[in-house]
Coordinates of C-alpha atoms in Angstrom, one line a residue:
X1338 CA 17.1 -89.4 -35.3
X1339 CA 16.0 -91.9 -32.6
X1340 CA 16.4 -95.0 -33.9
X1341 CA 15.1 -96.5 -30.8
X1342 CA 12.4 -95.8 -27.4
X1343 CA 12.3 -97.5 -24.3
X1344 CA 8.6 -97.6 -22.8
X1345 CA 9.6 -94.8 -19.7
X1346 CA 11.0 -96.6 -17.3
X1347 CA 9.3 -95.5 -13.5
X1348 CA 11.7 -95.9 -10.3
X1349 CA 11.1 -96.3 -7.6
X1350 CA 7.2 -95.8 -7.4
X1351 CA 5.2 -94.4 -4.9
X1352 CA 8.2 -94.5 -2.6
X1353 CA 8.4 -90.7 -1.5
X1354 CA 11.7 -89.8 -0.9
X1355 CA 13.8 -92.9 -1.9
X1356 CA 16.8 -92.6 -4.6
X1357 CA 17.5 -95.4 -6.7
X1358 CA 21.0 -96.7 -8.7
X1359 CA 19.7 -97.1 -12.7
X1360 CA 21.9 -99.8 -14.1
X1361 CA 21.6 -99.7 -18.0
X1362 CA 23.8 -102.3 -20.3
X1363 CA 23.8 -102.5 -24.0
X1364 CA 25.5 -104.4 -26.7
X1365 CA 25.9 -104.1 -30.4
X1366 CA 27.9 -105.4 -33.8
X1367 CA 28.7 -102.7 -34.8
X1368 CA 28.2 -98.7 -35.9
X1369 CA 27.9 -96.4 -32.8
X1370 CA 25.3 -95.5 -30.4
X1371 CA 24.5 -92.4 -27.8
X1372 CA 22.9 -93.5 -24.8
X1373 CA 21.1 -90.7 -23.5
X1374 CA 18.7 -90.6 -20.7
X1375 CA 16.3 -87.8 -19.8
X1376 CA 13.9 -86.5 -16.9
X1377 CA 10.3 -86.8 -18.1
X1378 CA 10.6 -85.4 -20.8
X1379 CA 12.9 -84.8 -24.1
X1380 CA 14.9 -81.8 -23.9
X1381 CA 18.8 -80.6 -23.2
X1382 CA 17.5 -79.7 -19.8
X1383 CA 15.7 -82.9 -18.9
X1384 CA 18.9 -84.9 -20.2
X1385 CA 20.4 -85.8 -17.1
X1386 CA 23.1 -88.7 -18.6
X1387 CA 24.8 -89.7 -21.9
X1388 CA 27.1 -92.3 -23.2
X1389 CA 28.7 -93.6 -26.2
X1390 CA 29.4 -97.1 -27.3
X1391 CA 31.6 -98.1 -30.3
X1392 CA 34.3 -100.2 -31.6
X1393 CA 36.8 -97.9 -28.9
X1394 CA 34.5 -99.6 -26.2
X1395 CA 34.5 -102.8 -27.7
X1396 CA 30.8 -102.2 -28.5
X1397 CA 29.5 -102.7 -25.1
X1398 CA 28.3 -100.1 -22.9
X1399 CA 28.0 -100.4 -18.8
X1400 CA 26.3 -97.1 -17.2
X1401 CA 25.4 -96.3 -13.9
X1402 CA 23.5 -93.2 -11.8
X1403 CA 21.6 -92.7 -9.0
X1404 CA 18.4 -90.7 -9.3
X1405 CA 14.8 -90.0 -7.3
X1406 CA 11.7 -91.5 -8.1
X1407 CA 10.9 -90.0 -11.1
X1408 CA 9.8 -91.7 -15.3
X1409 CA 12.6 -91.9 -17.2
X1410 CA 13.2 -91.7 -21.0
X1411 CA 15.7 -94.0 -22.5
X1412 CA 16.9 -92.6 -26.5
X1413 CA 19.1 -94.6 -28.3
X1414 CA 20.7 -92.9 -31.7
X1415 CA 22.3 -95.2 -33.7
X1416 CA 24.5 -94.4 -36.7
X1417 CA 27.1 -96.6 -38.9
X1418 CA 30.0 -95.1 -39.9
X1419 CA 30.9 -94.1 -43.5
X1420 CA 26.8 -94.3 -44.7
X1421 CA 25.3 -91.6 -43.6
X1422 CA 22.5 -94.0 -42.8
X1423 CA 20.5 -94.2 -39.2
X1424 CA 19.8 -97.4 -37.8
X1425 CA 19.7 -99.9 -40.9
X1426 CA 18.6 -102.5 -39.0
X1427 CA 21.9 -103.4 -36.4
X1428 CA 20.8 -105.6 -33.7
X1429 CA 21.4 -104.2 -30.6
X1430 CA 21.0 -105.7 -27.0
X1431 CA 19.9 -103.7 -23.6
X1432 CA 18.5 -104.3 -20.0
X1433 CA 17.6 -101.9 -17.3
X1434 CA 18.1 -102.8 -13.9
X1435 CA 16.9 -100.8 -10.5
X1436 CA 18.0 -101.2 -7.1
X1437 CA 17.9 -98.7 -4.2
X1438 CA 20.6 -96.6 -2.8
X1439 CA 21.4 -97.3 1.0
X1440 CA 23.0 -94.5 1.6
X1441 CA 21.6 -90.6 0.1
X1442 CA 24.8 -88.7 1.5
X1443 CA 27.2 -90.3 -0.9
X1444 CA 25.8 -90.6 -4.4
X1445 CA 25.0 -87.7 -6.5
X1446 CA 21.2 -87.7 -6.8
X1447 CA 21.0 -86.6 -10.9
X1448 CA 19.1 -84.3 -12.7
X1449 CA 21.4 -81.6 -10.2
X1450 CA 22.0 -79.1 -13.1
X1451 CA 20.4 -76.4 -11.8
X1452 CA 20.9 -74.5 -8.8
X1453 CA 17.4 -75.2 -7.7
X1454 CA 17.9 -79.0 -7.8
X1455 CA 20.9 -79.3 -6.3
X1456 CA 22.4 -82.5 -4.5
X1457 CA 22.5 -82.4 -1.0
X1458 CA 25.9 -82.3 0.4
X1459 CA 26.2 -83.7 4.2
X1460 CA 29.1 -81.2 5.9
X1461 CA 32.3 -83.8 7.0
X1462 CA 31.0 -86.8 4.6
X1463 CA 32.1 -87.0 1.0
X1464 CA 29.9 -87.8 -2.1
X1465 CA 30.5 -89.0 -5.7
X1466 CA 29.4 -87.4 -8.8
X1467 CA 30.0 -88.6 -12.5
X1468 CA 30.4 -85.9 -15.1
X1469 CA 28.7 -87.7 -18.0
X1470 CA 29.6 -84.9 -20.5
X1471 CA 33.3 -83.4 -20.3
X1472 CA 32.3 -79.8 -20.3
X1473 CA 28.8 -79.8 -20.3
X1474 CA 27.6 -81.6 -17.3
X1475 CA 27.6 -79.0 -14.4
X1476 CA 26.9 -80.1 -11.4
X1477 CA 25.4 -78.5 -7.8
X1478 CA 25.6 -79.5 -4.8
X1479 CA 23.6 -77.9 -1.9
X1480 CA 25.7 -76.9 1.5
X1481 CA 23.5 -76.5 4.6
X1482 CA 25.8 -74.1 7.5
X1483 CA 24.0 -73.9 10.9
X1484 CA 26.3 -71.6 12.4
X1485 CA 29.3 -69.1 11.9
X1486 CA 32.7 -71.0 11.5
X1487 CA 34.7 -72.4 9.0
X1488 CA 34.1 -74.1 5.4
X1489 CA 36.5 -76.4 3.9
X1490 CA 35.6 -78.1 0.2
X1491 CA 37.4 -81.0 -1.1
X1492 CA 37.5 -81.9 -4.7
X1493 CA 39.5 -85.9 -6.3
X1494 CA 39.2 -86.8 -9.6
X1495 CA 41.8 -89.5 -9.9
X1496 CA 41.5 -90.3 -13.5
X1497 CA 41.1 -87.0 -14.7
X1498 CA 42.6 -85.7 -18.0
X1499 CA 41.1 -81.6 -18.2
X1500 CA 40.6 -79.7 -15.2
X1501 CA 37.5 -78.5 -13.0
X1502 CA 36.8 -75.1 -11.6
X1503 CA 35.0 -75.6 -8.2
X1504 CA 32.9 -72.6 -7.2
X1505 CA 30.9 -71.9 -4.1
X1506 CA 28.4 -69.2 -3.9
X1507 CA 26.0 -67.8 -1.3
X1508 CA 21.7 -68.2 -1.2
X1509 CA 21.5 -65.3 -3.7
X1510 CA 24.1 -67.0 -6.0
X1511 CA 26.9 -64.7 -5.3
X1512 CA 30.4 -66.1 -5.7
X1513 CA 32.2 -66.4 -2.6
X1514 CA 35.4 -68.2 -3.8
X1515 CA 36.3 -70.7 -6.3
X1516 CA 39.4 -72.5 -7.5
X1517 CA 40.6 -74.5 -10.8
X1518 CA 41.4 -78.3 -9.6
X1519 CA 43.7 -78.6 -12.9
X1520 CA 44.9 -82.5 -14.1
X1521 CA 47.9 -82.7 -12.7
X1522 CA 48.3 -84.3 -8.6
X1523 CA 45.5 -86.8 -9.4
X1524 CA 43.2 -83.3 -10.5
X1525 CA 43.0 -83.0 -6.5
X1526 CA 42.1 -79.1 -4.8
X1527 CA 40.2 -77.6 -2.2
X1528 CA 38.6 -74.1 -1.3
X1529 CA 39.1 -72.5 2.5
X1530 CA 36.3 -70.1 3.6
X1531 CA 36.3 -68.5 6.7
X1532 CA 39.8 -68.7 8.1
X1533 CA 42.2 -66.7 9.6
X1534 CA 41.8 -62.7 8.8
X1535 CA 39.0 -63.6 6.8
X1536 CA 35.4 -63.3 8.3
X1537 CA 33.8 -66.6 9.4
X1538 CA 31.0 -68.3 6.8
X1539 CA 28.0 -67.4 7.9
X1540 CA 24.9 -69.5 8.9
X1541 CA 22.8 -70.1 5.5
X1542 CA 22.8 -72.5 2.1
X1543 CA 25.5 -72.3 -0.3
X1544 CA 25.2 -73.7 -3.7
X1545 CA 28.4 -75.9 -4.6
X1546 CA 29.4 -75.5 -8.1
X1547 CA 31.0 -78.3 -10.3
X1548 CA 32.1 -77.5 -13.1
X1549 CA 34.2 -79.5 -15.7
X1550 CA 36.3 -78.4 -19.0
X1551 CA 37.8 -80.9 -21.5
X1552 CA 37.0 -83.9 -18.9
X1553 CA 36.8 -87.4 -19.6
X1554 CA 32.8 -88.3 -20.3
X1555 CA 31.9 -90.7 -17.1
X1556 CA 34.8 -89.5 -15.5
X1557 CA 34.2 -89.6 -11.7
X1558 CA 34.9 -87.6 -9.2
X1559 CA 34.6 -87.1 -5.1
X1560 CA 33.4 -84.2 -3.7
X1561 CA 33.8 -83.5 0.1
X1562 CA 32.5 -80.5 2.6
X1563 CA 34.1 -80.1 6.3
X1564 CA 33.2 -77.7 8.9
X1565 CA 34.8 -76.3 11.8
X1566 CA 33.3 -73.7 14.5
X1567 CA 37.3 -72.2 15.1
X1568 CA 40.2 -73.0 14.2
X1569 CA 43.6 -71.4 16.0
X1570 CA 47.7 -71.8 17.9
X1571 CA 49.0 -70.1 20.3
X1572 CA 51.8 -69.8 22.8
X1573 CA 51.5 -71.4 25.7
X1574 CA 51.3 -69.3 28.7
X1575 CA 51.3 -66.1 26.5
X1576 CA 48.4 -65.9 24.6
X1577 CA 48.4 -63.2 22.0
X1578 CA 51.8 -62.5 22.0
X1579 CA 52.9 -62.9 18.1
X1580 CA 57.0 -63.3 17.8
X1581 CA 59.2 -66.1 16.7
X1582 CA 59.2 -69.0 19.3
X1583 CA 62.1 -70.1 21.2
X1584 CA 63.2 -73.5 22.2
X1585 CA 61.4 -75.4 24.9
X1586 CA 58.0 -73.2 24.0
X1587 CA 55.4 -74.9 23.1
X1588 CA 52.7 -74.2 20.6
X1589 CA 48.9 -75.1 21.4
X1590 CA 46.5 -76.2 18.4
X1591 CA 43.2 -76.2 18.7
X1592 CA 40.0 -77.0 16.3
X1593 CA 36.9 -76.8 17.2
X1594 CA 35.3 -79.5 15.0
X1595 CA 32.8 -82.1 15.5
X1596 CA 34.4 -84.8 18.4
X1597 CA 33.6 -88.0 15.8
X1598 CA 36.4 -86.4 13.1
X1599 CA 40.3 -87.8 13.7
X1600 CA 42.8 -84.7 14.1
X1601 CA 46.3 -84.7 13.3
X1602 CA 48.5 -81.6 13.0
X1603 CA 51.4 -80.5 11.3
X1604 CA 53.5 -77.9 10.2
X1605 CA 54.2 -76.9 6.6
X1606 CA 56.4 -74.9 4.6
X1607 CA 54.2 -71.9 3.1
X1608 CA 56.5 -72.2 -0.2
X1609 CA 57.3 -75.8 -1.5
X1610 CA 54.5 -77.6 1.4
X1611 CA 56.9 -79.8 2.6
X1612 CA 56.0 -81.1 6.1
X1613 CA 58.7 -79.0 8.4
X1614 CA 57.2 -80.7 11.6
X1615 CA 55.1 -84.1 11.3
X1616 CA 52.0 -85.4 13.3
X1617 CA 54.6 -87.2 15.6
X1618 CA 55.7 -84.1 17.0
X1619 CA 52.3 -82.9 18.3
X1620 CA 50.9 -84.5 21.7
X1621 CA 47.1 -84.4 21.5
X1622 CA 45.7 -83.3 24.7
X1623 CA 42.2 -83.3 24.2
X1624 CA 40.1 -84.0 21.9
X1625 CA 41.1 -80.9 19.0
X1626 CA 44.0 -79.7 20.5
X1627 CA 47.5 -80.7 20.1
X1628 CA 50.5 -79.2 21.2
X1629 CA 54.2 -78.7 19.6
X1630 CA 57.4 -78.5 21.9
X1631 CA 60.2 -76.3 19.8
X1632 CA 63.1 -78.5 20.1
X1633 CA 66.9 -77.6 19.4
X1634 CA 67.7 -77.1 15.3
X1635 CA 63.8 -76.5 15.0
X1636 CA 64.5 -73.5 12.7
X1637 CA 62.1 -71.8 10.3
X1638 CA 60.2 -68.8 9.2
X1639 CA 56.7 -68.1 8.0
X1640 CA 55.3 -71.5 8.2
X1641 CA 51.7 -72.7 8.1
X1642 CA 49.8 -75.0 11.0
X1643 CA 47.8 -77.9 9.5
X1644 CA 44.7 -79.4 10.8
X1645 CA 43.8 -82.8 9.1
X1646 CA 40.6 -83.5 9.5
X1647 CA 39.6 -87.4 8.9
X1648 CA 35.9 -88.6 9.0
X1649 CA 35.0 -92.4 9.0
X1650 CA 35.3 -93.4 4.8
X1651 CA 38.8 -92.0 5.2
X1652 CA 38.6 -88.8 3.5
X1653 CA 40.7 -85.9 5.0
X1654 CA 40.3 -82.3 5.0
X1655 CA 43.6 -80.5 5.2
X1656 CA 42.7 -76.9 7.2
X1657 CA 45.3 -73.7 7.0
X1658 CA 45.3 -72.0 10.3
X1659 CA 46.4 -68.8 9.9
X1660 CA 48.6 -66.6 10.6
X1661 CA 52.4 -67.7 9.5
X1662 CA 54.7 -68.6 12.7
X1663 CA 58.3 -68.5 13.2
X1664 CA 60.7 -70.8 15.0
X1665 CA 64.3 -69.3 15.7
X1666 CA 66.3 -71.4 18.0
X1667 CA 69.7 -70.5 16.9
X1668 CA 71.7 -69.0 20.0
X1669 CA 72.5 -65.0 19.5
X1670 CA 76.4 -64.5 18.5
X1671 CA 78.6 -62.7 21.2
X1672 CA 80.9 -60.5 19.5
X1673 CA 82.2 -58.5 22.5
X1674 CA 81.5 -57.8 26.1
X1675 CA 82.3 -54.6 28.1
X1676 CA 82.0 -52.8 31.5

């Protein structure tokens, strides 16, 4: 059924250790063709990309992924609708063009379909991926943790129309937590590991799972991992002591991340995750720690402290610190006094 076979296409050479951006464009006059590209061989498991052009694309196709230095297969299946027939002779246009990615940490580095090839994914740096088939195309990502602390993963898929379930599992391939990142809010979720109550992460490689159902084929995504040593508040000058705060208190912050990340804090409500007290309202000592002053009318109960975590693209992590606080500034009534 392959009505066409591109000589395989080598990247990259002898140059160990190198990725490189594969650039393939096609045209046609009509009838519809699969792109598909595989990794040295024909098979579902060496098929690392696909796409369609047809009339709905205005028969032209423009495809782009990043891969290793590897020989590359190029099919093309051409079919015209309505005839059953393959090929018949449509004239067809395509170039292949190479050039080198500059930077590893923020392309997804294909085939990564298997656990065993994953992607590596640089802890507070983002990366994008491309799921070339809706459902099929799963994705992993390799998560390197050097010590105990906190994990925080960040999945965007502006265009999305389906959903994606983002899983994280241990070096044995144990599931540790996952979440569905459904369409709605620009398909935009995150995981938390290692926070509050919960034990730290430990030290080790996680596998990063992406996983897409009923997804837009090429639809493009950005997939971010953060990491924090500690994460915690407290009253000042009574560490420990859990109870509602009072006004004039104030409430330290404090994250232990790496000095190079921006840090803003805020309070939420738990509920609807409207901000209760913005950024403006904490005064950032040092570098991770901030500190909220309870001001009159500052009333509320069982609120979460945010940590936004900003690296240099601009991509924020937005870190829960457990446990729930309680403001209560509202004077106690005096009903009656007696001697």
């Amino acid at each position: 059924d392959v009505d066409g076979r591109f000589p395989p296409l080598r990247a990259g050479g002898d140059r160990g250790g190198a990725a490189f951006h594969v650039d393939l464009m096609y045209t046609q006059r009509e009838g519809e063709t699969a792109i598909k590209v595989f990794q040295n061989f024909i098979s579902d498991e060496a098929q690392i990309g696909q796409t369609l052009v047809n009339p709905a694309t205005r028969e032209r196709g423009v495809w782009s992924f990043a891969a290793s230095p590897a020989t590359y297969l190029i099919a093309l299946e051409v079919s015209v609708p309505d005839t059953g027939m393959i090929g018949n002779g449509i004239p067809y246009e395509f170039s292949v063009s190479i050039s080198p990615v500059t930077d590893l940490d923020l392309v997804e580095l294909e085939p990564n379909a298997t656990p065993s090839r994953s992607t590596p994914l640089p802890l507070n740096r983002s990366i994008t991926g491309t799921s070339w088939d809706g459902s099929k195309d799963i994705d992993y990502y390799r998560v390197e943790v050097t010590e105990p602390g906190i994990l925080w993963l960040g999945l965007t898929r502006p265009d999305g129309v389906g959903s994606t379930k983002l899983t994280l599992r241990d070096g044995s391939g144990v599931e540790i937590g996952s979440t569905q990142v459904p369409s709605n809010n620009l398909q935009a979720g995150h995981l938390q590991v290692g926070a509050g109550l919960a034990p730290p992460i430990e030290r080790g490689s996680y596998t990063v799972q992406i996983s897409p159902e009923n997804e837009r084929p090429g639809s493009v995504y950005q997939l971010a991992a953060f990491f924090a040593r500690a994460a915690k508040h407290e009253l000042v000058g009574s560490p420990g002591v859990v109870r509602p705060l009072r006004l004039g208190e104030k409430l330290r912050v404090t994250v232990d991340a790496a000095p190079d990340l921006g840090t803003e804090f805020e309070i939420i409500d738990a509920r609807t995750q409207a901000v209760i007290v913005p950024s403006s309202r904490f005064v950032v000592t040092t570098s991770g720690v901030g500190e909220y002053t309870v001001a009159a009318r500052d009333n509320f109960e069982g609120a979460i402290v945010i940590a936004r975590l900003t690296n240099a693209n601009g991509v924020t992590a937005t870190l829960s610190i457990e446990s729930p606080i309680t403001v209560d500034t509202v004077p106690p009534v005096i009903r009656s006094v007696s001697h």
